[in-house]
Structure formats: structure tokens, C-alpha cells
CSV table of C-alpha atoms in Angstrom, one decimal:
chain,number,residue,atom,x,y,z
S,1,MET,CA,-1.7,22.2,-20.4
S,2,GLU,CA,1.3,23.5,-21.0
S,3,VAL,CA,1.6,21.5,-24.5
S,4,GLY,CA,-1.1,23.4,-25.7
S,5,ARG,CA,-0.2,26.6,-24.6
S,6,VAL,CA,2.9,25.9,-26.7
S,7,CYS,CA,1.3,24.8,-29.8
S,8,ARG,CA,-1.7,27.8,-29.5
S,9,ASP,CA,1.6,30.2,-29.3
S,10,ALA,CA,3.3,28.7,-32.4
S,11,ALA,CA,0.7,29.4,-34.3
S,12,LEU,CA,0.7,32.6,-34.2
S,13,PRO,CA,1.8,34.9,-36.8
S,14,THR,CA,4.6,36.0,-34.8
S,15,PHE,CA,6.4,33.7,-31.7
S,16,ASP,CA,9.8,34.2,-29.8
S,17,LYS,CA,11.1,30.4,-30.5
S,18,ALA,CA,13.9,30.4,-28.3
S,19,ASP,CA,11.2,30.7,-25.6
S,20,LEU,CA,9.1,28.4,-26.7
S,21,VAL,CA,11.9,25.6,-27.4
S,22,SER,CA,12.9,26.1,-23.7
S,23,ARG,CA,9.3,25.8,-22.9
S,24,VAL,CA,8.6,22.6,-24.8
S,25,TYR,CA,12.3,21.3,-23.0
S,26,ARG,CA,10.3,22.1,-19.6
S,27,GLN,CA,7.8,19.8,-20.6
S,28,VAL,CA,9.7,16.8,-21.9
S,29,LYS,CA,11.6,17.2,-18.6
S,30,ARG,CA,8.4,16.6,-16.4
S,31,LEU,CA,7.2,13.8,-18.8
S,32,LEU,CA,10.8,12.2,-18.4
S,33,VAL,CA,11.0,12.7,-14.7
S,34,LEU,CA,7.5,10.8,-14.6
S,35,ALA,CA,8.8,8.2,-17.3
S,36,THR,CA,11.5,7.4,-14.4
S,37,ASP,CA,9.5,7.5,-11.4
S,38,PHE,CA,7.2,4.8,-13.2
S,39,GLY,CA,8.8,2.9,-15.8
S,40,PHE,CA,7.2,4.1,-18.4
S,41,ASP,CA,8.3,3.4,-22.1
S,42,GLU,CA,7.1,3.2,-25.8
S,43,ASN,CA,4.8,6.1,-26.1
S,44,LEU,CA,5.5,8.2,-23.1
S,45,TRP,CA,3.2,10.8,-24.6
S,46,GLN,CA,0.1,8.4,-24.4
S,47,ASN,CA,1.3,7.0,-21.0
S,48,TYR,CA,1.3,10.5,-19.8
S,49,LEU,CA,-2.1,10.9,-20.7
S,50,THR,CA,-3.1,7.4,-19.4
S,51,PHE,CA,-2.0,8.4,-16.1
S,52,LEU,CA,-4.2,11.4,-16.1
S,53,LEU,CA,-6.9,9.7,-17.0
S,54,ILE,CA,-6.9,6.7,-14.3
S,55,THR,CA,-5.9,9.1,-11.5
S,56,ASP,CA,-8.3,12.1,-12.0
S,57,GLU,CA,-10.7,11.5,-9.0
S,58,ASN,CA,-13.7,13.2,-10.2
S,59,PRO,CA,-17.7,12.4,-9.4
S,60,PHE,CA,-17.9,10.7,-12.7
S,61,THR,CA,-14.8,8.7,-12.5
S,62,LEU,CA,-15.8,8.2,-9.1
S,63,THR,CA,-19.5,6.6,-9.8
S,64,CYS,CA,-17.6,4.3,-12.7
S,65,GLU,CA,-15.2,3.1,-9.3
S,66,LYS,CA,-18.6,2.4,-7.4
S,67,MET,CA,-21.1,1.0,-9.9
S,68,GLY,CA,-19.5,1.3,-13.5
S,69,VAL,CA,-21.2,3.8,-16.2
S,70,ARG,CA,-22.7,2.4,-19.3
S,71,GLU,CA,-25.6,4.0,-19.8
S,72,GLY,CA,-27.1,7.5,-18.3
S,73,SER,CA,-27.8,11.1,-19.5
S,74,VAL,CA,-23.8,11.8,-17.9
S,75,ASN,CA,-22.1,9.4,-20.8
S,76,HIS,CA,-23.0,12.1,-23.3
S,77,PHE,CA,-21.2,14.9,-21.8
S,78,ALA,CA,-18.6,12.2,-21.1
S,79,MET,CA,-18.2,11.0,-24.2
S,80,GLN,CA,-17.4,14.5,-25.9
S,81,ASP,CA,-14.0,14.8,-23.1
S,82,PHE,CA,-13.1,11.3,-24.0
S,83,ALA,CA,-12.6,12.0,-28.1
S,84,ALA,CA,-10.9,15.1,-27.0
S,85,PHE,CA,-8.8,13.0,-25.6
S,86,ARG,CA,-8.9,10.1,-28.1
S,87,GLU,CA,-7.3,13.1,-30.6
S,88,LEU,CA,-4.8,14.2,-27.7
S,89,PHE,CA,-3.5,10.4,-28.2
S,90,HIS,CA,-2.6,10.6,-31.4
S,91,TYR,CA,-1.9,14.6,-31.9
S,92,ASP,CA,0.1,14.9,-34.3
S,93,PHE,CA,3.3,17.0,-33.1
S,94,ALA,CA,5.2,17.0,-36.7
S,95,PRO,CA,4.4,20.6,-37.4
S,96,LEU,CA,5.3,21.7,-34.4
S,97,GLU,CA,8.8,19.9,-34.3
S,98,GLU,CA,9.5,20.8,-38.2
S,99,LYS,CA,8.2,25.1,-37.1
S,100,LEU,CA,10.7,24.9,-33.7
S,101,GLY,CA,13.6,22.8,-35.4
S,102,VAL,CA,13.3,20.2,-32.3
S,103,ASP,CA,13.1,16.3,-32.7
S,104,CYS,CA,12.2,15.5,-29.0
S,105,PHE,CA,8.8,14.3,-29.6
S,106,SER,CA,9.0,11.8,-32.0
S,107,CYS,CA,11.7,10.9,-29.3
S,108,LEU,CA,9.3,10.0,-26.8
S,109,THR,CA,7.0,8.0,-28.8
S,110,SER,CA,9.3,5.5,-29.0
S,111,TYR,CA,11.2,5.7,-25.6
S,112,ARG,CA,12.7,2.9,-23.7
S,113,ALA,CA,12.7,2.4,-20.0
S,114,ILE,CA,14.8,1.5,-17.5
S,115,GLU,CA,15.8,-2.3,-18.6
S,116,LYS,CA,16.2,-4.0,-15.1
S,117,PRO,CA,11.9,-4.1,-13.8
S,118,GLU,CA,13.2,-5.3,-10.6
S,119,LEU,CA,14.7,-1.9,-9.6
S,120,MET,CA,11.2,0.0,-10.2
S,121,TYR,CA,9.2,1.0,-7.0
S,122,ASN,CA,6.4,1.6,-9.2
S,123,LYS,CA,6.1,-1.4,-11.0
S,124,SER,CA,2.6,-2.1,-10.7
S,125,VAL,CA,1.6,1.3,-11.4
S,126,SER,CA,3.9,1.2,-14.5
S,127,GLU,CA,2.2,-2.0,-15.9
S,128,LYS,CA,-1.6,-1.1,-15.1
S,129,VAL,CA,-0.6,2.1,-17.6
S,130,ARG,CA,1.4,0.5,-19.9
S,131,ALA,CA,-1.2,-2.2,-20.6
S,132,LEU,CA,-4.1,0.7,-20.8
S,133,SER,CA,-2.7,3.0,-23.0
S,134,ARG,CA,-2.3,0.4,-25.5
S,135,LEU,CA,-5.1,-0.3,-25.5
S,136,LEU,CA,-6.6,2.9,-25.8
S,137,ALA,CA,-4.0,3.7,-29.2
S,138,ALA,CA,-5.2,0.6,-30.5
S,139,ALA,CA,-8.9,1.5,-30.1
S,140,PRO,CA,-10.5,1.8,-33.6
S,141,ASP,CA,-13.2,4.7,-32.4
S,142,THR,CA,-14.4,6.8,-29.8
S,143,GLN,CA,-16.9,4.5,-27.7
S,144,SER,CA,-14.1,1.9,-27.9
S,145,PHE,CA,-11.5,4.3,-25.9
S,146,PHE,CA,-14.4,5.1,-23.7
S,147,ALA,CA,-15.6,1.5,-22.9
S,148,ALA,CA,-11.7,0.2,-21.8
S,149,VAL,CA,-11.0,3.7,-19.5
S,150,ILE,CA,-14.7,3.1,-17.8
S,151,ASP,CA,-13.6,-0.9,-17.7
S,152,PHE,CA,-10.6,0.0,-16.0
S,153,TYR,CA,-11.8,2.0,-13.7
S,154,ALA,CA,-14.5,-0.7,-12.4
S,155,ALA,CA,-11.9,-3.3,-12.6
S,156,TYR,CA,-9.5,-1.3,-10.5
S,157,GLY,CA,-11.1,2.5,-9.3
S,158,VAL,CA,-9.4,5.8,-9.9
S,159,GLY,CA,-6.7,7.5,-8.3
S,160,GLN,CA,-4.5,6.3,-5.9
S,161,PHE,CA,-6.4,3.5,-4.2
S,162,GLY,CA,-6.6,2.4,-8.0
S,163,LEU,CA,-3.0,2.0,-8.5
S,164,ASN,CA,-1.5,1.0,-5.2
S,165,LYS,CA,-2.1,-1.4,-2.7
S,166,ALA,CA,-0.7,0.0,0.9
S,167,PHE,CA,-0.1,3.5,2.3
S,168,ARG,CA,1.1,6.2,5.2
S,169,ILE,CA,-0.4,9.0,6.0
S,170,HIS,CA,0.9,12.7,6.9
S,171,GLU,CA,-0.8,16.0,7.4
S,172,ALA,CA,-1.4,17.7,4.3
S,173,GLU,CA,-2.7,21.6,4.3
S,174,ALA,CA,-5.4,22.8,6.1
S,175,GLY,CA,-5.1,19.9,8.9
S,176,ARG,CA,-6.4,17.0,6.2
S,177,VAL,CA,-4.8,13.8,5.7
S,178,ALA,CA,-3.1,12.9,2.6
S,179,PHE,CA,-2.4,9.4,1.8
S,180,GLN,CA,1.2,8.4,0.5
S,181,PRO,CA,1.8,5.2,-1.8
S,182,ILE,CA,4.1,2.4,-0.2
S,183,ASN,CA,5.7,1.8,-3.2
S,184,ASN,CA,8.3,-0.8,-2.4
S,185,MET,CA,6.5,-2.9,0.2
S,186,GLU,CA,7.7,-6.6,0.4
S,187,ARG,CA,6.4,-9.0,-1.9
S,188,VAL,CA,5.7,-11.8,0.4
S,189,MET,CA,3.2,-14.5,0.2
S,190,LEU,CA,1.7,-16.2,3.0
S,191,ASP,CA,3.4,-19.7,1.2
S,192,ASP,CA,6.7,-17.7,2.0
S,193,LEU,CA,6.4,-17.7,6.1
S,194,VAL,CA,7.1,-21.6,7.1
S,195,GLY,CA,4.6,-22.7,10.2
S,196,TYR,CA,1.8,-21.2,11.8
S,197,GLU,CA,-0.5,-22.8,9.3
S,198,ILE,CA,-3.5,-22.3,12.2
S,199,GLN,CA,-2.6,-18.4,12.9
S,200,LYS,CA,-2.7,-18.1,9.1
S,201,GLN,CA,-5.6,-19.9,8.3
S,202,GLN,CA,-7.4,-17.6,10.6
S,203,LEU,CA,-6.1,-14.8,9.2
S,204,VAL,CA,-7.2,-15.6,5.9
S,205,GLU,CA,-10.7,-16.7,6.8
S,206,ASN,CA,-11.4,-13.4,8.6
S,207,THR,CA,-9.7,-11.3,5.5
S,208,GLU,CA,-11.5,-13.4,2.8
S,209,ALA,CA,-15.1,-12.7,4.8
S,210,PHE,CA,-13.8,-9.0,4.6
S,211,VAL,CA,-13.3,-9.0,1.4
S,212,SER,CA,-16.8,-10.9,0.0
S,213,GLY,CA,-18.5,-8.2,1.6
S,214,LYS,CA,-19.4,-10.4,5.0
S,215,ARG,CA,-19.2,-9.5,8.8
S,216,ALA,CA,-15.3,-9.7,10.1
S,217,ASN,CA,-13.5,-8.9,13.0
S,218,ASN,CA,-10.9,-6.5,14.0
S,219,VAL,CA,-7.5,-8.5,14.3
S,220,LEU,CA,-5.1,-8.7,16.8
S,221,LEU,CA,-1.8,-10.5,16.5
S,222,TYR,CA,0.3,-10.8,19.4
S,223,GLY,CA,3.0,-13.3,21.0
S,224,ASP,CA,6.7,-13.3,20.8
S,225,SER,CA,9.0,-11.2,18.3
S,226,GLY,CA,10.2,-12.6,15.0
S,227,THR,CA,7.3,-15.2,14.5
S,228,GLY,CA,5.6,-13.5,11.5
S,229,LYS,CA,2.9,-11.3,13.0
S,230,SER,CA,3.9,-8.0,10.6
S,231,THR,CA,5.1,-10.6,7.6
S,232,SER,CA,1.2,-12.0,7.6
S,233,ILE,CA,-0.2,-9.2,7.6
S,234,LYS,CA,1.9,-7.7,4.4
S,235,ALA,CA,1.3,-11.5,3.0
S,236,ILE,CA,-2.8,-10.9,3.1
S,237,VAL,CA,-2.3,-7.3,1.5
S,238,ASN,CA,-0.6,-9.7,-1.2
S,239,GLU,CA,-2.8,-12.5,-1.4
S,240,PHE,CA,-6.1,-10.3,-1.5
S,241,TYR,CA,-5.1,-6.9,-3.4
S,242,PRO,CA,-6.5,-8.1,-6.6
S,243,LYS,CA,-10.1,-8.3,-4.8
S,244,GLY,CA,-9.9,-4.9,-3.8
S,245,LEU,CA,-8.2,-4.9,-0.5
S,246,ARG,CA,-5.7,-1.9,0.6
S,247,MET,CA,-3.7,-1.4,3.6
S,248,ILE,CA,-3.2,1.7,5.3
S,249,GLU,CA,-0.4,1.6,7.8
S,250,ILE,CA,-0.6,4.2,10.7
S,251,TYR,CA,1.6,4.9,13.5
S,252,LYS,CA,0.9,5.6,17.2
S,253,HIS,CA,1.2,9.7,17.1
S,254,GLN,CA,-1.0,9.4,14.0
S,255,PHE,CA,-4.4,8.0,15.9
S,256,LYS,CA,-5.8,11.5,16.6
S,257,ASN,CA,-6.0,11.4,12.5
S,258,LEU,CA,-7.8,8.1,12.8
S,259,SER,CA,-11.3,9.7,12.1
S,260,GLN,CA,-10.2,11.9,9.3
S,261,VAL,CA,-8.8,9.0,7.4
S,262,ILE,CA,-12.0,7.0,7.8
S,263,ALA,CA,-13.9,9.5,6.6
S,264,GLN,CA,-11.7,9.9,3.4
S,265,ILE,CA,-11.8,5.9,2.3
S,266,LYS,CA,-15.2,5.4,3.8
S,267,ASN,CA,-17.1,5.6,0.5
S,268,ARG,CA,-14.8,4.1,-1.6
S,269,ASN,CA,-14.7,0.9,-3.4
S,270,TYR,CA,-12.4,-0.4,-1.7
S,271,LYS,CA,-12.1,-2.5,1.5
S,272,PHE,CA,-9.2,-1.2,3.8
S,273,ILE,CA,-7.0,-2.5,6.4
S,274,ILE,CA,-5.6,0.1,9.0
S,275,TYR,CA,-2.2,-1.4,9.7
S,276,MET,CA,-0.7,-0.8,13.4
S,277,ASP,CA,2.3,-2.3,13.9
S,278,ASP,CA,4.3,-3.3,17.0
S,279,LEU,CA,1.2,-1.8,18.8
S,280,SER,CA,1.7,-1.2,22.6
S,281,PHE,CA,1.5,1.8,25.2
S,282,GLU,CA,3.1,2.9,28.3
S,283,GLU,CA,1.4,3.7,31.1
S,284,PHE,CA,1.5,7.3,30.9
S,285,GLU,CA,0.1,7.4,27.3
S,286,ILE,CA,-3.2,7.6,25.8
S,287,GLU,CA,-3.2,7.4,22.4
S,288,TYR,CA,-5.4,4.1,22.9
S,289,LYS,CA,-8.3,6.3,23.5
S,290,PHE,CA,-8.5,7.6,19.9
S,291,LEU,CA,-8.0,3.8,18.9
S,292,LYS,CA,-10.8,2.8,21.3
S,293,ALA,CA,-13.1,4.8,20.5
S,294,VAL,CA,-12.6,4.4,16.5
S,295,ILE,CA,-12.8,0.7,16.9
S,296,GLU,CA,-16.0,0.5,18.5
S,297,GLY,CA,-17.8,3.2,20.9
S,298,GLY,CA,-18.0,6.5,18.9
S,299,VAL,CA,-21.3,8.3,18.0
S,300,GLU,CA,-20.5,7.2,14.1
S,301,THR,CA,-20.4,3.4,13.4
S,302,LYS,CA,-17.1,2.2,11.8
S,303,PRO,CA,-17.8,1.3,8.0
S,304,GLU,CA,-18.1,-1.9,7.0
S,305,ASN,CA,-15.3,-1.5,4.7
S,306,VAL,CA,-12.8,-0.9,7.3
S,307,LEU,CA,-11.0,-3.1,9.8
S,308,ILE,CA,-8.1,-2.8,11.9
S,309,TYR,CA,-5.1,-5.6,11.7
S,310,ALA,CA,-2.5,-4.8,14.9
S,311,THR,CA,0.6,-6.7,15.2
S,312,SER,CA,2.1,-6.4,19.3
S,313,ASN,CA,4.1,-8.2,21.3
S,314,ARG,CA,2.2,-7.9,24.5
S,315,ARG,CA,-1.5,-9.3,24.7
S,316,HIS,CA,-3.3,-6.8,26.5
S,317,LEU,CA,-1.5,-3.5,24.9
S,318,ILE,CA,-1.1,-1.7,27.5
S,319,ARG,CA,1.5,-1.8,30.4
S,320,GLU,CA,0.5,-2.9,33.6
S,321,THR,CA,1.9,-2.4,36.7
S,322,TRP,CA,1.9,-3.8,40.0
S,323,GLY,CA,0.5,-0.5,41.0
S,324,ASP,CA,-2.5,-1.2,38.7
S,325,ARG,CA,-3.3,-4.5,40.8
S,326,SER,CA,-4.6,-2.4,43.9
S,327,ASP,CA,-8.5,-1.6,44.2
S,328,VAL,CA,-7.4,1.1,46.4
S,329,HIS,CA,-4.4,3.4,46.5
S,330,LEU,CA,-4.7,6.4,47.8
S,331,THR,CA,-3.4,8.8,45.8
S,332,GLU,CA,-4.2,12.5,44.4
S,333,GLN,CA,-4.4,11.3,40.4
S,334,ASP,CA,-6.1,8.0,40.7
S,335,VAL,CA,-8.5,6.5,43.9
S,336,HIS,CA,-9.7,3.4,42.1
S,337,HIS,CA,-6.8,2.1,40.2
S,338,SER,CA,-8.4,-1.3,39.4
S,339,ASP,CA,-11.0,0.8,37.5
S,340,THR,CA,-7.8,2.4,35.4
S,341,MET,CA,-6.7,-1.4,35.0
S,342,GLU,CA,-10.4,-2.1,33.3
S,343,GLU,CA,-10.1,0.9,31.1
S,344,LYS,CA,-6.6,-0.2,29.5
S,345,LEU,CA,-7.3,-4.0,28.8
S,346,SER,CA,-10.6,-3.3,27.6
S,347,LEU,CA,-8.7,-1.9,24.5
S,348,ALA,CA,-7.9,-5.8,23.7
S,349,THR,CA,-10.9,-7.1,23.8
S,350,ARG,CA,-11.8,-4.4,21.1
S,351,PHE,CA,-10.3,-6.8,18.8
S,352,GLY,CA,-12.9,-9.6,17.7
S,353,LEU,CA,-10.1,-11.9,16.9
S,354,ALA,CA,-7.1,-12.5,18.5
S,355,ILE,CA,-4.2,-14.7,17.0
S,356,ASN,CA,-1.1,-16.0,19.2
S,357,TYR,CA,1.9,-16.2,17.3
S,358,SER,CA,4.4,-17.9,20.0
S,359,LYS,CA,7.8,-18.3,19.5
S,360,PRO,CA,9.0,-21.7,18.0
S,361,SER,CA,10.5,-24.8,19.9
S,362,ARG,CA,13.8,-26.1,18.7
S,363,ASP,CA,12.4,-28.6,16.4
S,364,GLU,CA,10.1,-25.9,14.9
S,365,TYR,CA,13.3,-23.9,14.2
S,366,PHE,CA,14.9,-26.3,12.8
S,367,ALA,CA,12.1,-27.2,11.1
S,368,ILE,CA,11.9,-23.5,9.3
S,369,VAL,CA,15.9,-23.8,8.5
S,370,ASP,CA,15.4,-27.1,6.9
S,371,GLU,CA,12.8,-25.6,4.7
S,372,LEU,CA,14.4,-22.3,4.1
S,373,ALA,CA,17.7,-24.1,2.9
S,374,ALA,CA,15.7,-26.2,0.4
S,375,ARG,CA,13.9,-23.4,-0.8
S,376,TYR,CA,17.3,-21.5,-1.4
S,377,HIS,CA,18.7,-24.7,-3.0
S,378,ILE,CA,21.3,-24.9,0.6
S,379,ASP,CA,23.4,-28.0,0.0
S,380,MET,CA,24.8,-28.9,3.6
S,381,PRO,CA,24.5,-31.6,6.1
S,382,VAL,CA,21.6,-32.0,8.3
S,383,GLU,CA,23.5,-32.5,11.5
S,384,GLN,CA,25.8,-29.7,9.8
S,385,LEU,CA,23.2,-27.1,9.0
S,386,HIS,CA,21.1,-27.8,12.3
S,387,PHE,CA,24.4,-27.3,14.7
S,388,GLU,CA,25.2,-23.7,12.6
S,389,ALA,CA,21.4,-22.7,13.2
S,390,ASN,CA,22.1,-23.8,16.5
S,391,ARG,CA,25.2,-21.9,16.8
S,392,TRP,CA,23.7,-18.8,15.1
S,393,GLU,CA,20.4,-18.4,16.8
S,394,MET,CA,22.7,-18.4,20.6
S,395,ARG,CA,24.6,-15.4,19.3
S,396,HIS,CA,21.4,-13.4,17.3
S,397,GLY,CA,18.4,-13.5,20.1
S,398,GLY,CA,16.8,-16.6,20.4
S,399,VAL,CA,15.2,-19.3,18.3
S,400,SER,CA,12.5,-17.7,16.1
S,401,GLY,CA,11.9,-17.3,12.3
S,402,ARG,CA,13.2,-14.1,12.1
S,403,THR,CA,16.6,-15.9,12.9
S,404,ALA,CA,16.1,-18.6,10.9
S,405,GLN,CA,15.6,-16.5,7.6
S,406,GLN,CA,18.6,-14.6,9.1
S,407,PHE,CA,20.7,-17.5,9.9
S,408,ILE,CA,19.8,-18.7,5.9
S,409,ASN,CA,20.9,-15.0,4.5
S,410,HIS,CA,24.0,-15.6,6.0
S,411,LEU,CA,24.5,-18.9,4.5
S,412,LEU,CA,24.1,-17.1,1.3
S,413,GLY,CA,26.4,-14.7,1.6
S,414,LYS,CA,29.2,-17.1,2.5
S,415,SER,CA,28.3,-19.1,-1.0
S,416,ASN,CA,28.8,-15.6,-3.0
């Protein structure tokens, strides 16, 4: 750690003061960047050390995540590291500041974060780090310090999976897959989605079984656009996040990386939903073959802590042509087209649970508008509200829950 090297060099009989001051402020800048990203406050030094403790994935922390570590020989060695960390937590920077003529560390121990938490992309991470930081600062001894950290590992896990609920993937060095947290995920809950009670209940029951360690199915949510399919899955993740549910969003061009993704998450102490939004394939696309192999049919069994949830406007996912209907179509490419059609349609059957989100009727559309208007305290006669809602949907894509929400947003914009 560079701060440690600065303290060491400052203790030498001769040192370059200007160089040390420059190095100190470079590290202060790093702390300020971290504080801005995560909304840390109060004692940034302690926040930083806490952040290191709960994001470092190593054999000890991963074991704590899975089983907890209260006893065992490894604790003897780990306790020494935690004793050193506790000393760093209460390190006195006053002599260093006096020697270099700076007061930056004093400022960092009473720092004020941004004043609008709703603007923070990493609010969930910030809250966890600051709460544990205060707990560790108050720990009366190393044993209490150690217990607080491993309790955190047991409750939330370690690393980015412990701090975040949703992720995307990207290819990192050496062809490995890296996970990128989604920090601004919509905070929608199932009650926010008006209607579709049967569909939501099916989704809840399947996910409840999954996070409880029982058998559950991969899920395909299909139907008309704007009916709440994607919203339902986001809400499910928000509802079950405290029970260890995490979501990884994957795009079609990334299906070739599915095996790598599963290999990296199969031994973690979380339940993962691999989420595929607006899933469909054109006739010439073959990415669905990767998906079929992963869901069911590969040599390696899909781990019990992974399910696939997908949304699609197509019930059978893959575009079917009239040519697919001809059993014998003499071409150089494919003699038996019906076999090709069966191969394509078999993808949808790999999802054990298919839930239909159909377009609402006119009356159901008005019911959604009424409910949203009540939630947002829009005071308008029902007849006028329905008349305006009717005009809006005719100009904006037909009746759907999405259209209803857009109409309410329009009214709210006019009222301000």
C-alpha cells in the first residue's frame, strides 16, 4: 500500500518532503474518487479499509461466505491479519501530517458525502460499507473485529457478488469473462406492476422455490410488448435480493460465453438468474444452439444455483417461415426442413415454465390507468381520464401497461 510506503520513507533520517507530499495527495485523490463513486463519508480511511476487507476474494473469505468460519486452525493465522487491520483502522496520521505540513488525513476522517442519496448509483454498496465501517471502528478488540467481518461474509458474501444485485458481462484479458455491476438498476417491486396477478404469482412461486434450494424451472415470459415481462424479472430480483438472489444479464452475441459464466458462479453461495431480455432469433442465427446446450443437453449438468429467465415477444423464440412447413424441400442446404423446424422449436420447450403476458383489454387498460393515476395523486374526472388515455394510446402504440405509464408520465409532466 502506497500510504504505508510514504510513512516508511518519512521515517528515514533524510527524505524528500516535496516528493512525499505529492505522493500523499495522489493517494488522497484516490480516496476521494472512491468516496465519490460510492458515497462514503465520515472516516474515508476506515471506509476504504472496510471496502478492501469485503471485496477481497481469497480462500478464507470465500469459505466464510459458504460456511462461516468460527473455529479451525485457519483462524489462528487469519486473526493476525485482522489484528493488523484493526491497528490500521486506528492509525494516527498526526505525526506524518506534522512532519509534512499537511492536514489532509484530518479532513478525511470527518468527510461529508454528497447530500442527495437518490443521486448515488452505488447506494446499496455505500450503505453496507459505511455500516460495517462504523461497527469495526467501535470493536473493542481483535476478536470482536474479526467476528463482525466474518458475520458480514456470512450474511452478504464477499466481493462484487456480495455488494451488488445485478451484473452484465464483458470479455476480459486471456478470454476470461468479467462481471460488471449494474449500479442504477430500476428499484421496481412486484406491487408496482398493475394487473397480471396470476403471472406474477407463478414467477414468485418458482423463484421462491429456487432461492429455498428446491427444484425450480427455467422461465420464459412471452407475449405482447409493453406488458411488463422485463419489469417482472427486475422486480423479482429486487424482492429476493435479501435472500441471496443475483442476476446476470446476457445479450445474444454473448451466448458463446455462457459456459464460462456458469463455471465462475457455480461454486458461489448465491442463486443466480441468467437474464435474457427480448430473446428471439432470425432464421439465419445459430446462437440458440449455445443456449440449448447450456439449458439442457450438455455433458456438464447445469449447477443447482443457476436458472435462466428470458423474455420474448415470440412464443417459440425462433422465426419460423412457410418453408419450414414443407417436409421435403429439395435444396442443397437442407433436405428435411421439418427436422430443422423441430430443432428450432425445441428451444422453447427447454424452459420448464412459460408464462404468457398478453395485451390488456380496453377495460383492463383503463383499470391500469386508474390505478396509476391514484398512485400519483392525479385529480381528474374518470370520464376525462379515460378519454385522454384513449387518445394517448391511439397515438402511441396501442393498449399496454407501458402505454398507460407513459400516459401518466405525460400528465405528471404537464402538471409541473
